[in-house]
Every structure is written in C-alpha cells, then in structure tokens.
JSON list of C-alpha atoms in Angstrom, two decimals:
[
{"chain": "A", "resi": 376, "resn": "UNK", "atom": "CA", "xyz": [62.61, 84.07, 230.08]},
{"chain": "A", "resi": 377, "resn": "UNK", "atom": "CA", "xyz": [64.70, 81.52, 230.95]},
{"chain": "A", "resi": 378, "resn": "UNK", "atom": "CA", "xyz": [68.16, 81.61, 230.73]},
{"chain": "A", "resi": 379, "resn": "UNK", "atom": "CA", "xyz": [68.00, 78.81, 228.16]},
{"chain": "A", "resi": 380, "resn": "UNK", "atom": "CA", "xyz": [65.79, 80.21, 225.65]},
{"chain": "A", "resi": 381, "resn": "UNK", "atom": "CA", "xyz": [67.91, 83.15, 226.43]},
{"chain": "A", "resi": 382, "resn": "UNK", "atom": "CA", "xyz": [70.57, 81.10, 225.51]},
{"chain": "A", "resi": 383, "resn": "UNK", "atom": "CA", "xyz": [69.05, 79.74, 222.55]},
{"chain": "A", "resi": 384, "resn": "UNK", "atom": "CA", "xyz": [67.66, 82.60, 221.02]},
{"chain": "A", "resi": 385, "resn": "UNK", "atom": "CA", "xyz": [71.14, 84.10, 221.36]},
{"chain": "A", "resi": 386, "resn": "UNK", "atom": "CA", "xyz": [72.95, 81.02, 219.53]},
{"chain": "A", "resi": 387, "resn": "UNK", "atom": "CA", "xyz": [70.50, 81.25, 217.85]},
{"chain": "A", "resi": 388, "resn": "UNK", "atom": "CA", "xyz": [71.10, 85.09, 216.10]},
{"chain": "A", "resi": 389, "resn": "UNK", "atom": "CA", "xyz": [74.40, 84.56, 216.43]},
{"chain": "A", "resi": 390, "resn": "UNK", "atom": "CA", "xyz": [74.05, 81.54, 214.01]},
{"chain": "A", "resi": 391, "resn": "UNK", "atom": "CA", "xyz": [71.81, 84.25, 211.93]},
{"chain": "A", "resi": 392, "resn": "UNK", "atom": "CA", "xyz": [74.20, 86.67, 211.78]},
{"chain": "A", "resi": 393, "resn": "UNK", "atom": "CA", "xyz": [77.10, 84.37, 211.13]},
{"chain": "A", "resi": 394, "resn": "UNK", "atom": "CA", "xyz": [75.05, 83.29, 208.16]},
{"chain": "A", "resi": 395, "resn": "UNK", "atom": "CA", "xyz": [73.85, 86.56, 207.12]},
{"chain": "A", "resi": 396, "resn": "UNK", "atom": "CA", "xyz": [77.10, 87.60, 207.11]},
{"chain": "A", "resi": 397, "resn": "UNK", "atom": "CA", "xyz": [78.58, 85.19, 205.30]},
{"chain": "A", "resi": 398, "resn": "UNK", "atom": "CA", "xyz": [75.72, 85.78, 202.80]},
{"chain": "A", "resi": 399, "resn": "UNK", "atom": "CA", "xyz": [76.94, 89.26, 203.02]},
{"chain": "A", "resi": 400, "resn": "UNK", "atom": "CA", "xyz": [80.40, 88.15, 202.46]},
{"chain": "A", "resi": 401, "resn": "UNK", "atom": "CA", "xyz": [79.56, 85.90, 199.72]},
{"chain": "A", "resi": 402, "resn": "UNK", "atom": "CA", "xyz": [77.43, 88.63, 197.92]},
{"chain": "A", "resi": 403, "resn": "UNK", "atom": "CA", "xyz": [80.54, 90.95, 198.51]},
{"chain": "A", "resi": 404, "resn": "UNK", "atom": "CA", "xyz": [82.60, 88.77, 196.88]},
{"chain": "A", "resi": 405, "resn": "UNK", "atom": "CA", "xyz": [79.79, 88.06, 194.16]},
{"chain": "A", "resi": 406, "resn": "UNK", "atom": "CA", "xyz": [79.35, 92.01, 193.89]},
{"chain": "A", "resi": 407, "resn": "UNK", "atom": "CA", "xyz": [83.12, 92.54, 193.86]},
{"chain": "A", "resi": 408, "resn": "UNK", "atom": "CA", "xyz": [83.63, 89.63, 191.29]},
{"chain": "A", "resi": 409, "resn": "UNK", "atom": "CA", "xyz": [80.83, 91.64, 188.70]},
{"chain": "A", "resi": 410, "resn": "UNK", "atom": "CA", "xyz": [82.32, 94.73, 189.74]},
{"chain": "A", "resi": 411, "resn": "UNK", "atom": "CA", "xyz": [85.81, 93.96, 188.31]},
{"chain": "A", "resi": 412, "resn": "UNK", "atom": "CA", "xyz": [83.69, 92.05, 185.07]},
{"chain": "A", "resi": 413, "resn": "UNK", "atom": "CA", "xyz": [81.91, 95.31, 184.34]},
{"chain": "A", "resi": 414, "resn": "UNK", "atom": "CA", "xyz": [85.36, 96.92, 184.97]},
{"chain": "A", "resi": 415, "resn": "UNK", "atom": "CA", "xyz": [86.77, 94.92, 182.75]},
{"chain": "A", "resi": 416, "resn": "UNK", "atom": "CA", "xyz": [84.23, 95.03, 180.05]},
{"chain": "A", "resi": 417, "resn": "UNK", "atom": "CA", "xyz": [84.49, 98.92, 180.62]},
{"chain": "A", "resi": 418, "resn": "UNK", "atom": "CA", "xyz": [87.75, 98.69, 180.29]},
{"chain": "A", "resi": 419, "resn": "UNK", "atom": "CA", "xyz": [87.73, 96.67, 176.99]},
{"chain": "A", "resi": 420, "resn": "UNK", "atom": "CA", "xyz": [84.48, 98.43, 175.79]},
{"chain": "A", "resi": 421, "resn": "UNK", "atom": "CA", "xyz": [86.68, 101.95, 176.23]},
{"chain": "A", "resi": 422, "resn": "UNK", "atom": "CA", "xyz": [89.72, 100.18, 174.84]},
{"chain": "A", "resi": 423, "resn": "UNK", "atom": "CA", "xyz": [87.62, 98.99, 171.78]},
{"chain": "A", "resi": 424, "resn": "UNK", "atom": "CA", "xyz": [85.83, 102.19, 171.34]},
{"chain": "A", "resi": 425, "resn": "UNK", "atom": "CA", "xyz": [89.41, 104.27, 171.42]},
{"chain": "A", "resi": 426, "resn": "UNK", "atom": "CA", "xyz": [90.64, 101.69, 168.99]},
{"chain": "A", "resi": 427, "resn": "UNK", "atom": "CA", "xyz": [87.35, 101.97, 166.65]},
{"chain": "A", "resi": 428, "resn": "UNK", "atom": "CA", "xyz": [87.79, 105.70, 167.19]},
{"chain": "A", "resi": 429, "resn": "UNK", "atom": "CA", "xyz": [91.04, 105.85, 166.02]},
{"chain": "A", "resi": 430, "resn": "UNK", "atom": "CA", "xyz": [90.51, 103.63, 162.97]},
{"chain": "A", "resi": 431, "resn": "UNK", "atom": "CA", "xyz": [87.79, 106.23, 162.10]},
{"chain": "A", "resi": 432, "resn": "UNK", "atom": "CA", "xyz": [89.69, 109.06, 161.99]},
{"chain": "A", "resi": 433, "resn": "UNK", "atom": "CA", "xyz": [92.79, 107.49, 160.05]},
{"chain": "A", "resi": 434, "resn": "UNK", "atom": "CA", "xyz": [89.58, 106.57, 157.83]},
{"chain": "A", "resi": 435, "resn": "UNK", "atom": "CA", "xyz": [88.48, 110.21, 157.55]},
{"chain": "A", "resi": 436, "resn": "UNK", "atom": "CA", "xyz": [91.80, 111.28, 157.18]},
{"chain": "A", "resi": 437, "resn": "UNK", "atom": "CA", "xyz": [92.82, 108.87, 154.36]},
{"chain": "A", "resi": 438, "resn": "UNK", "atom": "CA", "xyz": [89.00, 109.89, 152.58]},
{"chain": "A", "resi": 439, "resn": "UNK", "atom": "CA", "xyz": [89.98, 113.57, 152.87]},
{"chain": "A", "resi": 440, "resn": "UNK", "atom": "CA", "xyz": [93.58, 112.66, 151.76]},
{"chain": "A", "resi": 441, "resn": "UNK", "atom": "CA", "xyz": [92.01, 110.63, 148.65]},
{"chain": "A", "resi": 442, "resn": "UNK", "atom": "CA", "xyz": [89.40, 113.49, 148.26]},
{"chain": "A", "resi": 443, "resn": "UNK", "atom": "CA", "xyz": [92.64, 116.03, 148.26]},
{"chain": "A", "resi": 444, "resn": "UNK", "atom": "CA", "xyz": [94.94, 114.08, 145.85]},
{"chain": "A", "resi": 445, "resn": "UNK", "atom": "CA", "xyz": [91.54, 113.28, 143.68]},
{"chain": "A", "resi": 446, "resn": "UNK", "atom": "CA", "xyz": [91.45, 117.39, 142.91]},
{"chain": "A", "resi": 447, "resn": "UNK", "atom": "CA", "xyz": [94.91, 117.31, 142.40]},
{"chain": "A", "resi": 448, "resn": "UNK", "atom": "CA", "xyz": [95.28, 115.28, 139.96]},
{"chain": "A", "resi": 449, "resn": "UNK", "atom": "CA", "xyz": [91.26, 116.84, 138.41]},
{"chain": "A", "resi": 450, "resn": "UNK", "atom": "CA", "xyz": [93.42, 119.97, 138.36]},
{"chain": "A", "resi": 451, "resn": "UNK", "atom": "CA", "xyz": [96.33, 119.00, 136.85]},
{"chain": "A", "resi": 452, "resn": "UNK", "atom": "CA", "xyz": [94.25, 116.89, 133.99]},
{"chain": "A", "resi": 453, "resn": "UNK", "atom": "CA", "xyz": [92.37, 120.06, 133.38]},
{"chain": "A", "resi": 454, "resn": "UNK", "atom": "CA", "xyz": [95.61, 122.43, 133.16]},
{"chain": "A", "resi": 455, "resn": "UNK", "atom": "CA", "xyz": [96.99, 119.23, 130.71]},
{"chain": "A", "resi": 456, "resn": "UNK", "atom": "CA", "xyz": [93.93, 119.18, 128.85]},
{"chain": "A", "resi": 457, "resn": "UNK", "atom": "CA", "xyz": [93.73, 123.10, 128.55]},
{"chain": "A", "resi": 458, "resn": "UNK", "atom": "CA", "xyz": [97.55, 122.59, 127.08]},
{"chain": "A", "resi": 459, "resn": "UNK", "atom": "CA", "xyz": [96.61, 120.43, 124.62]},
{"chain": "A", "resi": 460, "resn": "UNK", "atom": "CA", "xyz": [93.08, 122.41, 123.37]},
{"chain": "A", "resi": 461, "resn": "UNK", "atom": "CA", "xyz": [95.76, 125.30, 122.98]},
{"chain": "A", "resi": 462, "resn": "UNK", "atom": "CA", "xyz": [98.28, 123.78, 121.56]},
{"chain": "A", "resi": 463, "resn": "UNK", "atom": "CA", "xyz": [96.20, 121.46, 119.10]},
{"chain": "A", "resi": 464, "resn": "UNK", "atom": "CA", "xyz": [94.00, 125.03, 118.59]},
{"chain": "A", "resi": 465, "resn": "UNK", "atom": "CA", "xyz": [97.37, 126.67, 117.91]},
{"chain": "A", "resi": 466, "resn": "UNK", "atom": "CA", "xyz": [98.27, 123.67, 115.31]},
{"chain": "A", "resi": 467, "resn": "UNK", "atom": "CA", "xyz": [95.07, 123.95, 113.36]},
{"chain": "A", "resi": 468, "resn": "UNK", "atom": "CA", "xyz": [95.45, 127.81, 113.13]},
{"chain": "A", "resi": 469, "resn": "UNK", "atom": "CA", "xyz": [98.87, 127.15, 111.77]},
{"chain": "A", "resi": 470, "resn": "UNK", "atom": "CA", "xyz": [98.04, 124.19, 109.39]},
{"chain": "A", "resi": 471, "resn": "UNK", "atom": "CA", "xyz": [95.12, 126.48, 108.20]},
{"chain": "A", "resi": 472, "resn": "UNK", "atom": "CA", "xyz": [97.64, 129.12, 107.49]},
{"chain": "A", "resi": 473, "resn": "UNK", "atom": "CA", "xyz": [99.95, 126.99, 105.87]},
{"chain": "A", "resi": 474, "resn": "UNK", "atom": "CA", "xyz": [96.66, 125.72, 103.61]},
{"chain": "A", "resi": 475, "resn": "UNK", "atom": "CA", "xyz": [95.83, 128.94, 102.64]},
{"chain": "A", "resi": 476, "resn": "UNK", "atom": "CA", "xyz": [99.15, 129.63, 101.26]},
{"chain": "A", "resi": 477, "resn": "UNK", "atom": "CA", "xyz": [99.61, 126.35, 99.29]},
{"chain": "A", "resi": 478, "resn": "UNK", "atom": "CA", "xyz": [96.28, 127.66, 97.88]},
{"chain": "A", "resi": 479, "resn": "UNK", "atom": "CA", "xyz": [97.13, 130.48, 97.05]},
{"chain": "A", "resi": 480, "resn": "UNK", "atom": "CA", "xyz": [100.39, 129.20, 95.52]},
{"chain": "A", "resi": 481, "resn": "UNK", "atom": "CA", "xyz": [98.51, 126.83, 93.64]},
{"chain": "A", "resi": 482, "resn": "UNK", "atom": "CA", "xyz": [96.38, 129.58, 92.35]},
{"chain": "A", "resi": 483, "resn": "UNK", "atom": "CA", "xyz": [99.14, 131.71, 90.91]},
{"chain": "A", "resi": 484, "resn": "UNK", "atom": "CA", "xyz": [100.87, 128.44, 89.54]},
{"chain": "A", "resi": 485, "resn": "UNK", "atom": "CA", "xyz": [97.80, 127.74, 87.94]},
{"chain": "A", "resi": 486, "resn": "UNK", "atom": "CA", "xyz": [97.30, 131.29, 86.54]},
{"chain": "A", "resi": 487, "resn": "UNK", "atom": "CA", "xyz": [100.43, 131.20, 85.74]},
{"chain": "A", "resi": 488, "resn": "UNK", "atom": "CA", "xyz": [100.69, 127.77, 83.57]},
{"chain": "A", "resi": 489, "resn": "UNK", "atom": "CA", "xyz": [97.29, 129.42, 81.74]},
{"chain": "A", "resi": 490, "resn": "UNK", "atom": "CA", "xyz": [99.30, 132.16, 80.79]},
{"chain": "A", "resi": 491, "resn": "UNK", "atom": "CA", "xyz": [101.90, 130.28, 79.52]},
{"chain": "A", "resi": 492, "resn": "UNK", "atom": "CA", "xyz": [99.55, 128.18, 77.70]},
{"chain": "A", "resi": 493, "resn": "UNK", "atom": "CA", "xyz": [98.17, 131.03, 76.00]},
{"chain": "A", "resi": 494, "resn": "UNK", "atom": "CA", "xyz": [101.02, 132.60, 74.98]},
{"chain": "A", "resi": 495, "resn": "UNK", "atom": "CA", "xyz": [102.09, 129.56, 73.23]},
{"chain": "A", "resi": 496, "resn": "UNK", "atom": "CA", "xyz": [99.26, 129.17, 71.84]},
{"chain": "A", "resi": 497, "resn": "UNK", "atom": "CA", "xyz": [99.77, 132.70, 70.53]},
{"chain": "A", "resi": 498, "resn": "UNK", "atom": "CA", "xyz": [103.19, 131.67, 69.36]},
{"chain": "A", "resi": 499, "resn": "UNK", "atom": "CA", "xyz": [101.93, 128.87, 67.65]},
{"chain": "A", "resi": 500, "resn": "UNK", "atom": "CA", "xyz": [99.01, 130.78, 65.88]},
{"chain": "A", "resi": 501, "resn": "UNK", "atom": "CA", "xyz": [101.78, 133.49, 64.71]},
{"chain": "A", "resi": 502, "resn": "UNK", "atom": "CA", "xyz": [104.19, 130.69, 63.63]},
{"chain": "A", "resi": 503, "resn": "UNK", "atom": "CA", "xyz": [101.27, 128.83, 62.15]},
{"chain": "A", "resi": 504, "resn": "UNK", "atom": "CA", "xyz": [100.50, 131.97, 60.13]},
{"chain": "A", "resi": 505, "resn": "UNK", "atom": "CA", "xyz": [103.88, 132.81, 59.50]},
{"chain": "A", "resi": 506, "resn": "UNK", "atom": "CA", "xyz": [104.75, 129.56, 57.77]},
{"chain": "A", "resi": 507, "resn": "UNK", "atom": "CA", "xyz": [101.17, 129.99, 55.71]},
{"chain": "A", "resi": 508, "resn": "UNK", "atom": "CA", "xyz": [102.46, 133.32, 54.31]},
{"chain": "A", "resi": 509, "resn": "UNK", "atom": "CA", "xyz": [105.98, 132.48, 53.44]},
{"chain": "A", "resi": 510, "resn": "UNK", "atom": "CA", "xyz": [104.08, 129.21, 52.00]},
{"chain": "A", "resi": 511, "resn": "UNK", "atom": "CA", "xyz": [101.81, 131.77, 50.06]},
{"chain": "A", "resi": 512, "resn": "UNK", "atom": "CA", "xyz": [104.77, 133.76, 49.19]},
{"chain": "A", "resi": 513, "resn": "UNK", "atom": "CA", "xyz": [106.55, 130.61, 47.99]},
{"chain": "A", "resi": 514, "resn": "UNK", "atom": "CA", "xyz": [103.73, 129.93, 45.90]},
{"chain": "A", "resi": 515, "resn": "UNK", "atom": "CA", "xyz": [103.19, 133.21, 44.60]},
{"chain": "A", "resi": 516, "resn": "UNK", "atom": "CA", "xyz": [107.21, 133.55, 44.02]},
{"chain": "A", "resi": 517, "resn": "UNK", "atom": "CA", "xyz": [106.77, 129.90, 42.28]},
{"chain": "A", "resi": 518, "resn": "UNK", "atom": "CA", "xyz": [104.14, 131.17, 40.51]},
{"chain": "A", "resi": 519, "resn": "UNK", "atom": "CA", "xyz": [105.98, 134.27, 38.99]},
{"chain": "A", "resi": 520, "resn": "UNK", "atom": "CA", "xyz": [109.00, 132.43, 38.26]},
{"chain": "A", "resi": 521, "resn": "UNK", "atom": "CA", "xyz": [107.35, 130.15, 36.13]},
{"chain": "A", "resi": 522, "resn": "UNK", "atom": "CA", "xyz": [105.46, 132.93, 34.63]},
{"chain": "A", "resi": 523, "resn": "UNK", "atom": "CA", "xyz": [109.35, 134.41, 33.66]},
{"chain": "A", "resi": 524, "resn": "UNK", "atom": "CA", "xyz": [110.57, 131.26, 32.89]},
{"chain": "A", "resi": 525, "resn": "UNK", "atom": "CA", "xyz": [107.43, 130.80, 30.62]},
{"chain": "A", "resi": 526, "resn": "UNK", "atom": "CA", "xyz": [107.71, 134.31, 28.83]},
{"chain": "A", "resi": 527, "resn": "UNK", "atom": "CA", "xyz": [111.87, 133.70, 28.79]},
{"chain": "A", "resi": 528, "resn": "UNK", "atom": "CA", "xyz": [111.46, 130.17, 27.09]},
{"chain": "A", "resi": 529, "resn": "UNK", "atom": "CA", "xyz": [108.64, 131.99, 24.55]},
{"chain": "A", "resi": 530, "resn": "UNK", "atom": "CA", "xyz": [111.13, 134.83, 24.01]},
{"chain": "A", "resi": 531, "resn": "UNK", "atom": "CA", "xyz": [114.01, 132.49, 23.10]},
{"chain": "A", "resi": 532, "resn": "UNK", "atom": "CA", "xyz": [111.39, 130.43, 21.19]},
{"chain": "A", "resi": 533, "resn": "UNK", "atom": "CA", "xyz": [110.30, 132.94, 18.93]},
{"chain": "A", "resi": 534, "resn": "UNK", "atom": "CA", "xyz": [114.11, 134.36, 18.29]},
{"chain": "A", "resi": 535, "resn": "UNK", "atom": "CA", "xyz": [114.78, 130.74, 17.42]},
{"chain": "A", "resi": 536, "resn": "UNK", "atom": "CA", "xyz": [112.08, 130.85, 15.20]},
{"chain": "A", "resi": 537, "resn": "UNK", "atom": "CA", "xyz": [112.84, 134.22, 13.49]},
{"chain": "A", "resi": 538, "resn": "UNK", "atom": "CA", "xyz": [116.18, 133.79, 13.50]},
{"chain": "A", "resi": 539, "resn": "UNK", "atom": "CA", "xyz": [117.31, 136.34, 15.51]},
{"chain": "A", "resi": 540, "resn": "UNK", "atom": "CA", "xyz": [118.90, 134.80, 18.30]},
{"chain": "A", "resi": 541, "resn": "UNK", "atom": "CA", "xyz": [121.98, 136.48, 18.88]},
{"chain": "A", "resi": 542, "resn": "UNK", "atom": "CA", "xyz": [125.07, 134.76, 20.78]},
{"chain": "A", "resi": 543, "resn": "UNK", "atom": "CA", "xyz": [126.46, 136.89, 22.45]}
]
C-alpha cells in the first residue's frame, strides 16, 4: 500500500480512536454522573428507609406503651370496681341488718302498745263495772233508806195518832 493510504488509514483510526475515546470518556462521565445519582438515591432511599424505620418502631413502641397503660388502668378500674361491689355489698348487708332490727323493734312496740291497749281496756271494763255496782249499791242503799225512812215516818205517824209519842 502506499504510504499515503498508509497514512490515511492511520489518521484515519487515530481520528477513530480519538472519537471512540472521547465517546468512552463521555459515557464515563455519563456512567459516573448516574453512578453518583443512583448513589445518591441509595443514599436517600437508605436514609428514608432508616428514618421510616425508626418512625415505625417509636410507633410500635408507643402502641405497646398505649396497649400497656390501657391494662393498667383495665386493672385498676376492675380492683376500683371490685371495691365498690364490696363495699356497696357490705352496705346493703348492713342496711338489711339495721332493717331487720327496726322491724323487729317495731314489732315489740306494736305488741307492746296492744298490750297496753288491752289492759286498759281491762281497766276500763273493771272501772266500768265498778262504778255500776257502787251505782247498784247506791240504789239499793237508796232504796232501803227510804224503806226506813218510810217505816220511821209510819211509826211516828201512828204514835201521833195513838197518842203515844213520848218526848223524850
């Protein structure tokens, strides 16, 4: 070949690899360019994901706190409840008690004020017959009195009328 094709041809890869290269360079560059992006986006992606991570687990954390503090307080409104039931249990028992009694007090009042009742109605029977007999008696005494008064005028009437009335 001659030395000017020779020539030539080598210009002419020379010119091919100058642009290939700077292809290559260019795609390097490209390449390194989206290498840091994807870095970058790895970067953020991780960054994002710790951060999302993170929130999660304060999440679970503040669920399982709530879910804690929820039996808590279920416990301690079940002891307070439980407290009450006795102690309102405990009142009833006693106000039941205390019922009973006033019953029973009324009851024995009660028997009591029909006792007294009768007895003064027995009183008042006796006294009711008592005044009927010393009325009787009064009339019976009334009764003989006049009946000596009667035969005492009659006796003095017929010494007045015989005469023999004696004053002495």
């Amino acid at each position: 070949m001659p030395p000017k094709k020779k020539n030539d041809l080598a210009k002419a890869a020379k010119m091919a690899d100058k642009e290939n290269l700077a292809r290559a360079e260019t795609e390097i560059l490209s390449l390194q360019h989206l290498l840091e992006l994807r870095s970058h986006e790895a970067l953020e992606a991780r960054r994002s994901e710790r951060m999302w991570r993170e929130r999660m687990e304060a999440f679970t954390q503040a669920l399982e706190q709530q879910k804690e503090d929820t039996l808590d307080i279920t416990a301690d409104m079940m002891r307070q409840y439980k407290g009450m039931q006795e102690q309102l249990l405990k009142k009833v028992a006693d106000l039941e008690t205390e019922n009973r009694q006033f019953k029973k007090t009324i009851e024995e009042r009660d028997s009591e004020i029909a006792k007294l009742q009768m007895e003064k109605e027995q009183q008042k029977r006796a006294s009711d017959l008592e005044i009927l007999q010393h009325q009787h008696k009064m009339e019976e005494m009334q009764v003989e009195f006049a009946q000596m008064l009667r035969e005492t005028l009659d006796k003095m009437h017929e010494r007045l009328s015989n005469g023999t009335y004696n004053r002495s």
